[in-house]
Short mmCIF file of C-alpha atoms and ligand atoms in Angstrom, two decimals:
data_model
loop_
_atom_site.label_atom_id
_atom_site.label_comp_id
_atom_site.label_asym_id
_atom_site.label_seq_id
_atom_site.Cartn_x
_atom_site.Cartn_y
_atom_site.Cartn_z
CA UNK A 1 19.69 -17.54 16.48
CA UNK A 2 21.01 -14.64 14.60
CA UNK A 3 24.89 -14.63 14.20
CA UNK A 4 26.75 -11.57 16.28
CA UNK A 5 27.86 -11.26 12.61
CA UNK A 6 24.92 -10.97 11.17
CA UNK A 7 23.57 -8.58 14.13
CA UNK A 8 26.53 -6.22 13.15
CA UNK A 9 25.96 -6.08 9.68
CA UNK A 10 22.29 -5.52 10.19
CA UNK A 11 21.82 -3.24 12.75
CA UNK A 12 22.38 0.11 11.31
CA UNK A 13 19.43 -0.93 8.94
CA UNK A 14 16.86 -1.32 11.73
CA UNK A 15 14.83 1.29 13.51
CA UNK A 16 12.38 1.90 15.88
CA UNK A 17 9.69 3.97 15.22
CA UNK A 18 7.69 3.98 18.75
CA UNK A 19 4.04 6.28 19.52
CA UNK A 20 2.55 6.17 22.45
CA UNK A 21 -0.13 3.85 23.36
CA UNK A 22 0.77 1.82 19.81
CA UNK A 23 3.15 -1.05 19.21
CA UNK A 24 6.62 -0.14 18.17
CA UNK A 25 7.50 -0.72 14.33
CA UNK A 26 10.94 -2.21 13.41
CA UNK A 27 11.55 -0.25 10.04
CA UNK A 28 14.54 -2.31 7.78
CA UNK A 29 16.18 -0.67 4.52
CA UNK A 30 17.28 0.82 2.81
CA UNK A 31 17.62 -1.95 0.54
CA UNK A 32 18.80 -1.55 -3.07
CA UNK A 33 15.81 -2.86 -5.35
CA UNK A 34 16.22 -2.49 -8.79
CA UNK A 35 12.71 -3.14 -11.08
CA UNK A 36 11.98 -3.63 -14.45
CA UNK A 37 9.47 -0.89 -15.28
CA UNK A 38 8.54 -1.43 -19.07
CA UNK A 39 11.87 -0.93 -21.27
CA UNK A 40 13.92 0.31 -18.07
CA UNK A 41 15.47 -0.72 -15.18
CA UNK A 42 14.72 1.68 -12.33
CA UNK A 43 16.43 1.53 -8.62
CA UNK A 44 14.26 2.18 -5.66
CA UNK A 45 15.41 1.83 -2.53
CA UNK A 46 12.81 -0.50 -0.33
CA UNK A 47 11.92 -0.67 3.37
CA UNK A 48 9.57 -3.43 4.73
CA UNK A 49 7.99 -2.95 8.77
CA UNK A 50 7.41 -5.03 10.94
CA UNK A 51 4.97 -4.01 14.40
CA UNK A 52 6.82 -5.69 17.42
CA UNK A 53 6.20 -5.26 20.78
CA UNK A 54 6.81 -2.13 22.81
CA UNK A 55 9.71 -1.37 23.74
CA UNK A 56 11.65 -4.03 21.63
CA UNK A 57 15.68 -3.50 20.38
CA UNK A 58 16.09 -4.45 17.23
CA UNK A 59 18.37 -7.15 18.94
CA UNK A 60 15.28 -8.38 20.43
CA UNK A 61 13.69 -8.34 17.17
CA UNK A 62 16.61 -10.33 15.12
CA UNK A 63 16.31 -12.44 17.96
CA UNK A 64 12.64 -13.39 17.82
CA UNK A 65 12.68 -14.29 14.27
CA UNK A 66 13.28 -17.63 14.32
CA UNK A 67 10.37 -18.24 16.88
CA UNK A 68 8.06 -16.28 14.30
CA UNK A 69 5.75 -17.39 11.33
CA UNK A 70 6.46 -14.46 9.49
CA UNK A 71 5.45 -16.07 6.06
CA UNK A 72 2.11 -16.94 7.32
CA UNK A 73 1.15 -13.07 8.03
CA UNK A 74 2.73 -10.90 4.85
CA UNK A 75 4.01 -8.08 5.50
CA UNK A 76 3.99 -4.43 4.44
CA UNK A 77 6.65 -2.30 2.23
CA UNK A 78 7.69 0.83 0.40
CA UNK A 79 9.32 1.08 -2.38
CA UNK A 80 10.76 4.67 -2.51
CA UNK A 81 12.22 6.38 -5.42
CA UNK A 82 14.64 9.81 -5.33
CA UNK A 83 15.91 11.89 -2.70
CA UNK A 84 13.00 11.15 -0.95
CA UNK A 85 13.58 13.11 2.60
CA UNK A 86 14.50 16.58 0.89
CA UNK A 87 12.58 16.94 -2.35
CA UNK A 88 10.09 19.47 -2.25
CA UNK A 89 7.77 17.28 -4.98
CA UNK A 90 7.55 13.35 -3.86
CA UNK A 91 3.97 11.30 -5.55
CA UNK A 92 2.79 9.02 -3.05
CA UNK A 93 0.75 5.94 -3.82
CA UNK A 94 -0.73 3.60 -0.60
CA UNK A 95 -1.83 0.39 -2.43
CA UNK A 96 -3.61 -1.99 -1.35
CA UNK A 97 -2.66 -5.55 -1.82
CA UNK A 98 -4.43 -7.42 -4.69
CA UNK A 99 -3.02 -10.62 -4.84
CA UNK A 100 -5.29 -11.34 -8.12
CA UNK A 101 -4.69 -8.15 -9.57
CA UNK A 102 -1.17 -7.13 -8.99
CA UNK A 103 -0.03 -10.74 -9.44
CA UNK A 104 -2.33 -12.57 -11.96
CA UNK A 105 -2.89 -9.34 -14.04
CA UNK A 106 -6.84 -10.34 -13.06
CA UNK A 107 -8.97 -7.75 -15.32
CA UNK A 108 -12.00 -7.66 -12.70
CA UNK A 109 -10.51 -4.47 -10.66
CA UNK A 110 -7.95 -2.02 -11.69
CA UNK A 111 -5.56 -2.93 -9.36
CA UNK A 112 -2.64 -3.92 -11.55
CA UNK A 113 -2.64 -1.08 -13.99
CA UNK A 114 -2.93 1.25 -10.94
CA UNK A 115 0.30 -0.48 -9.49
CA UNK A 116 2.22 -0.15 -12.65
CA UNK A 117 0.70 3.17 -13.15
CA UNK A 118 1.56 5.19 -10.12
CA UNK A 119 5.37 3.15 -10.33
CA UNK A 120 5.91 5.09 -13.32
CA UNK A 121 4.11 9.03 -12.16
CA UNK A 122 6.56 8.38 -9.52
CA UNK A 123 9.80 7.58 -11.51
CA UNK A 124 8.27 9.79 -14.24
CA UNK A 125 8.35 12.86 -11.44
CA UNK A 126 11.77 11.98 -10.02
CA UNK A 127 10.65 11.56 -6.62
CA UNK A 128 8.17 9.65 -4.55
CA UNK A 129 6.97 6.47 -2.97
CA UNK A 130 4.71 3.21 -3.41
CA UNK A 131 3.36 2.16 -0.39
CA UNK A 132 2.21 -1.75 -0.89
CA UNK A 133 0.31 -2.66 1.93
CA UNK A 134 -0.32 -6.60 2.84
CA UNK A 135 -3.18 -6.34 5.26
CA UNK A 136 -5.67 -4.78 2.95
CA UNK A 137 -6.83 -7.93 0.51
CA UNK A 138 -10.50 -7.19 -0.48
CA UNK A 139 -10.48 -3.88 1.41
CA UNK A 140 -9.10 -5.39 4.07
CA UNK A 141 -11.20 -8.76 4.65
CA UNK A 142 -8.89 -10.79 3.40
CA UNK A 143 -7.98 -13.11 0.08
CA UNK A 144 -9.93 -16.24 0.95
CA UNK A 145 -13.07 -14.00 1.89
CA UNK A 146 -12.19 -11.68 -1.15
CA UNK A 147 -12.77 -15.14 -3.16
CA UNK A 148 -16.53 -15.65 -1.59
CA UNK A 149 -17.18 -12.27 -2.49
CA UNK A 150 -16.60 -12.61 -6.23
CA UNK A 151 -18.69 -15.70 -5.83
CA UNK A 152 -21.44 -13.46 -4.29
CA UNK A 153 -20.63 -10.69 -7.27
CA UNK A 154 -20.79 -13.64 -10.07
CA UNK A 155 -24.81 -13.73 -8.68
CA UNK A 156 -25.33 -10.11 -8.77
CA UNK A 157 -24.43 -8.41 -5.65
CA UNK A 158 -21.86 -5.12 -5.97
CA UNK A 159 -18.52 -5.53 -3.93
CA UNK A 160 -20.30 -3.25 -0.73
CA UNK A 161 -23.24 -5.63 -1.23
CA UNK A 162 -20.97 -8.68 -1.26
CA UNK A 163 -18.85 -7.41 1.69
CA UNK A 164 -21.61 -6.68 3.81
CA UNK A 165 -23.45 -10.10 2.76
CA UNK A 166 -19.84 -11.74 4.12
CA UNK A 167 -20.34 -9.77 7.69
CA UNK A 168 -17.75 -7.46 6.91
CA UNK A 169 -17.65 -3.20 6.39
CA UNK A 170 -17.45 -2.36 2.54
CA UNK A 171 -13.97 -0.57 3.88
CA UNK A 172 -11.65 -2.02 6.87
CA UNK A 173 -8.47 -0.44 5.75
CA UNK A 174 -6.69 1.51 7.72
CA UNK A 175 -3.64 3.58 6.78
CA UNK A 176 -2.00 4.30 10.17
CA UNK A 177 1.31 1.92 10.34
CA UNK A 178 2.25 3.38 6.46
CA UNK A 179 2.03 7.35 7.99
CA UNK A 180 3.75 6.66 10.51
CA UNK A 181 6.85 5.40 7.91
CA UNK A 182 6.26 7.88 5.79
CA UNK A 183 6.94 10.57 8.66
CA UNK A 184 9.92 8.08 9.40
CA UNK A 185 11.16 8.79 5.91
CA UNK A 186 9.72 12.02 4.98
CA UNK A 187 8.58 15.39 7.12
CA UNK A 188 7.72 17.53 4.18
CA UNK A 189 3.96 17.55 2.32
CA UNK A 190 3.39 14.68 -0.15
CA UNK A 191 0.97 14.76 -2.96
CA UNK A 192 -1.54 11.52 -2.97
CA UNK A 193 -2.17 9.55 -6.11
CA UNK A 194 -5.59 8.19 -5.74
CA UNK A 195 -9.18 9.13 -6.24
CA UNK A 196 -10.34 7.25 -2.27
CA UNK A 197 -11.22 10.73 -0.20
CA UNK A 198 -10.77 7.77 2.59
CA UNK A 199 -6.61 8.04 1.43
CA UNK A 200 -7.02 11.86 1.19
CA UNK A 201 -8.12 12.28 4.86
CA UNK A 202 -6.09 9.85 6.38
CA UNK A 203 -3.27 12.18 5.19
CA UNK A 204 -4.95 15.19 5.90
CA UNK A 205 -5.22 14.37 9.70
CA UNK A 206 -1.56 14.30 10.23
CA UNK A 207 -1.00 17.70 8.33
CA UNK A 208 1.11 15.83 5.67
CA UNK A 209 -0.60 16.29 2.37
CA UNK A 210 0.03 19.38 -0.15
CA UNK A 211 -3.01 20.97 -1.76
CA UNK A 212 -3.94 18.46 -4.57
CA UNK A 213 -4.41 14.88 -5.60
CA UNK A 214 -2.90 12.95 -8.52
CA UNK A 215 -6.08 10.99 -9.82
CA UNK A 216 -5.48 7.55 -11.14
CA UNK A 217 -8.25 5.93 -13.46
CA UNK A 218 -7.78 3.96 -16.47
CA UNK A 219 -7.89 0.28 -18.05
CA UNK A 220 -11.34 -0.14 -18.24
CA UNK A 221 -13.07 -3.23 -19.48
CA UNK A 222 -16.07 -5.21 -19.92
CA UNK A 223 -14.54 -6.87 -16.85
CA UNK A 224 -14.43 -4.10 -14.13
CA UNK A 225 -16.68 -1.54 -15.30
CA UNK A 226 -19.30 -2.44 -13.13
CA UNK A 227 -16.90 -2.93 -9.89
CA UNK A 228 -15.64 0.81 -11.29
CA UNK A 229 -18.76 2.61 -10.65
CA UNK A 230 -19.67 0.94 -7.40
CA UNK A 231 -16.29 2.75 -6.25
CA UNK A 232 -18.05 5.84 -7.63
CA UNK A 233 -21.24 5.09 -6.28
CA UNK A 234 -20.75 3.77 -3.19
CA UNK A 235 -17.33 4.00 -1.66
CA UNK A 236 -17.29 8.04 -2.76
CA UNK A 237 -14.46 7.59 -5.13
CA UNK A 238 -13.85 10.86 -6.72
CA UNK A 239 -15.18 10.28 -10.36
CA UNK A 240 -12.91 10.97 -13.33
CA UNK A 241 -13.82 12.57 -16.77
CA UNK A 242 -13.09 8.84 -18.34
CA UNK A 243 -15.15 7.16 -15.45
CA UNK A 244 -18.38 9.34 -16.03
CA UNK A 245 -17.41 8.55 -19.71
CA UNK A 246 -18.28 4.59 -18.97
CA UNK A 247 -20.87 5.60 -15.93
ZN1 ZN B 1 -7.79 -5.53 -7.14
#
């Protein structure tokens, strides 16, 4: 059980952000993050969510913890950077999870370099947010399936080959929990760093994105090129001068 101390010290860093028809999410932060971003030390402020029940306190949530298994389900967070609520400019980057690119610097997507990348457009613009999102391994099918698609890619197939070979959409993600924090945080436009149309119109739905798009392409290799231009291809990505450059 959670300490009445505890509670009291906590609970002015929970919310509830409830929709109708959707399960609540318990929203906890700000929490004082500071990063080593090449030779600097940068402070973001962080949030991580949690989807509870409807109609939950966060009492009730402090107080199912211990019954959970939190660490076998990751979950989602935001790192946000500036005065994020009133700035009329905030970058926004929703990433997807890559547990072998973010973390193992793995050279077969551009994951990590898009990470690092879009960390320092937003610090670099004084105002934004990076959206990490844990449910979205392999496009959302997951890191153990992720690793029996490479398998299928080492013997030829593309990753929407692969993905469909596994039983799965080329695309599962889904972006719906990370607007609804954003709005939390946030009721002015955002501009989107990405080049998915998939992000773009996710945002454009709920009215929240300004007129353009930050692209974000880079670190190509012998390694990726190929997984590069099946985004292009396939998945729509909107091509950059550099990608046609290695088409
Ligand atoms: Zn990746």
């Amino acid at each position: 059980m959670v300490t009445n101390e505890a509670k009291s010290l906590l609970l002015n860093k929970m919310k509830m952000i409830q929709k109708a028809d959707q399960q609540d999410i318990c929203l906890v932060g700000p929490v004082r993050l500071p990063v080593q971003l090449d030779d600097q030390i940068v402070t973001f402020n962080w949030y991580t969510w949690l989807k509870v029940e409807r109609e939950m306190s966060p009492v009730d949530v402090l107080d199912s913890l211990s019954q959970t298994t939190l660490a076998e389900m990751q979950q989602s967070s935001v790192l946000v950077y500036g005065e994020f609520d009133t700035e009329d400019e905030a970058l926004i980057r929703m990433h997807s999870i890559c547990h072998t690119g973010d973390i193992f610097g793995s050279k077969r997507c551009d994951c990590g370099f898009q990470l690092r990348e879009s960390m320092r457009m937003i610090v670099s613009n004084g105002c934004g947010a990076l959206f990490y999102l844990a449910n979205h391994e392999g496009r959302g099918i997951g890191l153990f399936t992720k690793s029996l698609a490479y398998i299928l890619q080492e013997e030829g197939l593309d990753t929407v080959e692969a993905n469909h070979a596994l039983g799965f959409e080329d695309d599962s993600r889904n972006y719906e929990d990370a607007i609804r924090v954003l709005t939390e945080l946030r009721a002015k436009p955002v501009t989107l760093i990405t080049n998915n149309p998939k992000k773009l119109a996710a945002l454009q739905k709920h009215g929240l994105l300004s007129d353009t798009h930050i692209p974000l392409w880079g670190d190509v290799s012998d390694y990726n090129k190929n997984y590069l231009a099946t985004k292009v291809e396939k998945s729509g990505h909107i091509p950059s001068d550099e990608k046609i450059a290695i088409g």
